[in-house]
Amino acid sequence: MNKALRKAVIAGNWKMNKTRPEAAALIAELKPLVADAGCEVVACVPFTNLETVLEAVKGSNIKVGAQNCHFEKSGAFTGEISADMLAEMGVEYVVLGHSERRQYFGETDETVNKRLTAALAAGLKVILCVGEMLADRENGITGELVALQTKIALKGVSKEDLKNVIIAYEPVWAIGTGKTATAEQANEVCAIIRGVIASIYDQEAADGITIQYGGSMNAKNAAELVAQPDVDGGLIGGASLKAVDFSVIVKAATEG
Ligand code: PGA
């Protein structure tokens, strides 16, 4: 299937950055810069910014996402937010399984699967993050590792529901380090993940799924990365906090 037929998605992962006034200002700056984007543009913002950003993006092509959700619908889970709570607000996307959640907050492939299932049931679109640590790459197990992460996260997900899942390949050694995977490395692993999707579902599902690269993607290296045949956009951390840089990446995906 022609890459051009798949939807490229450029999603900003703001992480734990921006107060509400700062968030509103960033969206206001971004709106005109990405108004003619030929790809999907998403801002994944802290929970405290969701209402502000949902209001700020009105009348624009920017979609709004959260950065996590819990797997239960409600109950005694202090500090957590459910998928239903996000959906009710009008949030469209949620990032799940980010390596920072896995590293610092005890996320496992199993809890990622539970969160993903809950998010899809609530009608959210999921950006599922997978990726290897540097030691995994050095040990030559990158392919096996991302295959396992992908398979466990998608356990029990139907082919129909898969249409609401995007996968972000994010090598942990490239996140926030300024050390980007080469375009070839990024494409190789995105292609492996696509093969895993074909093995779980079928070729049609594999051809249709959006697979992003993430990890120090910026205004300078984005064009080469998103031009790769199996890279359908990006999940952007640091560079998503600067409107102009983010818009250059959106432009690259529009052309790529
Ligand atoms: P980075 O983060 O672009 O700052 O490397 C990417 C991410 O963690 O999604």
Coordinates of C-alpha atoms and ligand atoms in Angstrom, one line a residue:
M1 CA 0.0 0.0 0.0
N2 CA 1.2 3.5 -0.9
K3 CA 2.5 5.3 2.2
A4 CA 0.7 8.4 0.8
L5 CA -2.6 6.7 1.5
R6 CA -1.9 6.3 5.2
K7 CA -2.5 9.2 7.5
A8 CA 0.6 10.9 8.8
V9 CA 0.2 12.2 12.3
I10 CA 2.4 14.7 14.0
A11 CA 1.7 14.7 17.7
G12 CA 3.3 17.0 20.3
N13 CA 4.0 15.4 23.7
W14 CA 4.3 18.4 26.0
K15 CA 5.2 16.2 29.0
M16 CA 5.1 18.1 32.3
N17 CA 5.4 21.5 30.8
K18 CA 3.2 24.7 30.5
T19 CA 0.8 26.4 32.8
R20 CA -2.6 27.2 31.5
P21 CA -1.7 30.7 30.2
E22 CA 1.4 29.3 28.6
A23 CA -0.6 26.5 27.0
A24 CA -3.1 29.0 25.6
A25 CA -0.3 31.2 24.2
L26 CA 1.4 28.2 22.5
I27 CA -1.8 27.1 20.8
A28 CA -2.6 30.6 19.7
E29 CA 0.9 30.8 18.1
L30 CA 0.6 27.4 16.6
K31 CA -2.8 27.7 15.0
P32 CA -2.0 29.8 12.0
L33 CA 1.3 28.1 11.5
V34 CA -0.3 24.6 11.0
A35 CA -3.6 25.8 9.5
D36 CA -2.8 24.2 6.1
A37 CA -1.3 21.0 7.4
G38 CA -1.7 18.0 5.2
C39 CA -1.3 15.7 8.2
E40 CA -3.1 15.2 11.5
V41 CA -1.8 17.6 14.1
V42 CA -2.3 16.7 17.8
A43 CA -1.2 18.4 21.0
C44 CA -0.9 15.9 24.0
V45 CA -0.9 18.2 27.0
P46 CA -0.9 17.8 30.8
F47 CA -4.3 17.0 32.4
T48 CA -4.5 20.5 33.9
N49 CA -4.3 22.1 30.4
L50 CA -6.9 20.0 28.7
E51 CA -9.8 22.3 29.2
T52 CA -7.8 25.4 28.3
V53 CA -6.4 23.7 25.2
L54 CA -9.7 22.3 24.1
E55 CA -11.1 25.8 24.2
A56 CA -8.0 27.3 22.5
V57 CA -8.0 24.9 19.5
K58 CA -11.7 25.6 18.6
G59 CA -12.0 26.5 14.9
S60 CA -8.6 25.0 14.1
N61 CA -7.3 21.7 12.8
I62 CA -5.4 20.9 16.0
K63 CA -6.6 17.8 17.9
V64 CA -6.2 17.4 21.6
G65 CA -4.7 14.4 23.5
A66 CA -3.8 13.5 27.1
Q67 CA -0.6 11.7 28.1
N68 CA -2.1 8.8 30.1
C69 CA -5.3 7.3 31.5
H70 CA -6.2 4.7 34.0
F71 CA -7.8 1.4 33.1
E72 CA -10.7 1.4 35.6
K73 CA -13.8 3.5 34.8
S74 CA -13.9 5.1 38.3
G75 CA -13.1 4.3 41.9
A76 CA -10.5 4.5 44.6
F77 CA -7.4 5.3 42.5
T78 CA -6.1 8.5 44.0
G79 CA -4.3 10.7 41.5
E80 CA -5.6 8.9 38.4
I81 CA -7.8 10.0 35.5
S82 CA -10.1 7.6 33.6
A83 CA -10.5 7.3 29.9
D84 CA -14.2 8.1 30.3
M85 CA -13.3 11.4 32.0
L86 CA -11.1 12.3 29.1
A87 CA -13.7 11.3 26.5
E88 CA -16.4 13.3 28.2
M89 CA -14.3 16.5 28.0
G90 CA -13.9 16.1 24.2
V91 CA -10.3 14.8 24.3
E92 CA -9.7 12.7 21.2
Y93 CA -6.2 11.1 21.8
V94 CA -4.3 9.6 24.6
V95 CA -0.6 8.6 24.7
L96 CA -0.1 5.2 26.4
G97 CA 3.0 3.3 27.4
H98 CA 5.4 6.2 27.0
S99 CA 8.9 5.1 28.2
E100 CA 8.9 7.7 30.9
R101 CA 5.7 6.0 32.3
R102 CA 7.4 2.6 32.0
Q103 CA 10.7 3.8 33.6
Y104 CA 9.5 6.1 36.4
F105 CA 5.9 5.0 37.1
G106 CA 6.1 1.2 36.9
E107 CA 4.1 0.8 33.7
T108 CA 4.3 -2.7 32.3
D109 CA 3.2 -4.2 29.0
E110 CA 0.3 -5.6 30.9
T111 CA -0.9 -2.3 32.4
V112 CA -0.4 -0.7 29.0
N113 CA -2.7 -3.3 27.5
K114 CA -5.3 -2.6 30.2
R115 CA -5.1 1.1 29.7
L116 CA -5.3 0.7 25.9
T117 CA -8.3 -1.5 26.1
A118 CA -10.1 1.0 28.4
A119 CA -9.2 4.0 26.2
L120 CA -10.5 2.3 23.1
A121 CA -13.7 1.3 24.9
A122 CA -14.2 5.0 25.9
G123 CA -13.9 6.0 22.2
L124 CA -10.4 7.5 22.5
K125 CA -7.7 7.2 19.9
V126 CA -4.5 5.7 21.3
I127 CA -0.9 6.6 20.6
L128 CA 0.9 3.5 21.8
C129 CA 4.6 3.9 22.5
V130 CA 7.1 1.1 22.2
G131 CA 10.9 1.2 22.0
E132 CA 14.1 -0.3 23.2
M133 CA 16.7 0.8 25.8
L134 CA 20.3 1.3 24.6
A135 CA 21.4 -2.0 26.1
D136 CA 18.6 -3.8 24.2
R137 CA 19.9 -2.3 20.9
E138 CA 23.5 -3.3 21.8
N139 CA 22.3 -6.8 22.6
G140 CA 20.7 -7.0 19.2
I141 CA 17.2 -7.6 20.6
T142 CA 15.4 -4.4 19.4
G143 CA 13.2 -6.3 17.0
E144 CA 12.1 -9.0 19.4
L145 CA 11.6 -6.4 22.2
V146 CA 9.3 -4.0 20.2
A147 CA 7.5 -7.0 18.8
L148 CA 6.7 -8.3 22.3
Q149 CA 5.7 -4.8 23.6
T150 CA 3.4 -4.4 20.6
K151 CA 1.8 -7.9 20.9
I152 CA 1.2 -7.6 24.6
A153 CA -0.2 -4.1 24.3
L154 CA -2.6 -5.1 21.6
K155 CA -3.8 -8.3 23.3
G156 CA -7.6 -8.6 22.8
V157 CA -7.8 -5.6 20.4
S158 CA -10.0 -6.3 17.4
K159 CA -9.0 -5.4 13.8
E160 CA -11.8 -2.9 13.8
D161 CA -10.6 -1.2 17.1
L162 CA -7.0 -1.2 15.7
K163 CA -8.1 1.6 13.4
N164 CA -8.1 3.8 16.5
V165 CA -4.5 2.9 17.4
I166 CA -1.3 4.6 16.3
I167 CA 2.0 3.2 17.2
A168 CA 5.0 5.4 18.1
Y169 CA 8.4 3.8 17.9
E170 CA 10.5 5.6 20.4
P171 CA 14.0 4.3 21.1
V172 CA 14.5 5.2 24.7
W173 CA 18.1 6.2 24.1
A174 CA 16.9 8.9 21.6
I175 CA 14.3 10.5 23.9
G176 CA 15.3 14.0 25.1
T177 CA 19.0 13.2 24.4
G178 CA 19.4 15.0 21.1
K179 CA 20.6 11.6 19.8
T180 CA 18.2 10.8 17.0
A181 CA 17.9 7.4 15.4
T182 CA 19.1 7.5 11.8
A183 CA 16.4 7.5 9.2
E184 CA 17.4 4.0 8.3
Q185 CA 17.2 2.8 12.0
A186 CA 13.8 4.4 12.5
N187 CA 12.5 2.9 9.3
E188 CA 13.8 -0.5 10.0
V189 CA 12.0 -0.8 13.3
C190 CA 8.8 0.8 12.1
A191 CA 8.8 -1.8 9.3
I192 CA 9.4 -4.6 11.9
I193 CA 6.4 -3.3 13.9
R194 CA 4.3 -3.2 10.7
G195 CA 5.3 -6.8 10.1
V196 CA 4.1 -7.7 13.7
I197 CA 0.7 -6.1 12.9
A198 CA 0.5 -8.2 9.7
S199 CA 1.2 -11.3 11.8
I200 CA -1.4 -10.5 14.5
Y201 CA -4.1 -9.2 12.1
D202 CA -3.4 -9.2 8.3
Q203 CA -1.7 -7.2 5.6
E204 CA -4.6 -4.8 5.3
A205 CA -4.3 -3.8 8.9
A206 CA -0.5 -3.5 8.6
D207 CA -0.8 -1.3 5.5
G208 CA -3.4 0.9 7.2
I209 CA -1.8 1.6 10.6
T210 CA 0.0 4.8 11.3
I211 CA 3.5 4.2 12.8
Q212 CA 5.3 7.2 14.0
Y213 CA 8.9 7.7 15.0
G214 CA 9.8 9.7 18.2
G215 CA 13.0 10.6 19.9
S216 CA 14.7 14.0 19.4
M217 CA 12.8 14.6 16.2
N218 CA 13.2 18.3 15.4
A219 CA 12.9 20.9 12.7
K220 CA 16.2 19.9 11.2
N221 CA 15.9 16.1 11.0
A222 CA 12.2 15.6 10.6
A223 CA 12.1 15.8 6.8
E224 CA 14.4 12.9 6.4
L225 CA 12.7 10.8 9.0
V226 CA 9.1 11.3 7.8
A227 CA 10.2 10.6 4.2
Q228 CA 11.0 7.0 5.1
P229 CA 8.5 4.5 3.6
D230 CA 7.4 3.1 7.0
V231 CA 7.5 6.2 9.1
D232 CA 4.1 8.0 9.2
G233 CA 4.9 11.1 11.2
G234 CA 6.3 11.6 14.6
L235 CA 5.7 12.0 18.3
I236 CA 7.6 15.1 19.3
G237 CA 8.7 16.1 22.8
G238 CA 11.1 19.0 23.2
A239 CA 10.4 20.5 19.8
S240 CA 6.7 20.6 20.3
L241 CA 7.1 23.3 22.9
K242 CA 8.2 25.8 20.3
A243 CA 5.5 26.7 17.8
V244 CA 7.8 27.4 14.9
D245 CA 9.8 24.3 15.2
F246 CA 6.7 22.1 15.6
S247 CA 5.2 23.7 12.5
V248 CA 8.3 23.0 10.5
I249 CA 7.9 19.3 11.4
V250 CA 4.2 19.4 10.4
K251 CA 5.3 20.9 7.1
A252 CA 7.8 18.1 6.6
A253 CA 5.1 15.5 7.3
T254 CA 2.8 17.3 4.9
E255 CA 5.3 17.0 2.1
G256 CA 6.9 13.7 3.2
Ligands
PGA1 P1 11.9 14.2 22.6 O1 10.7 13.4 23.2 O2 11.3 14.7 21.2 O3 12.1 15.4 23.5 O4 13.0 13.3 22.4 C1 9.9 12.5 22.4 C2 9.0 11.8 23.3 O5 9.3 11.4 24.5 O6 7.8 11.5 22.9

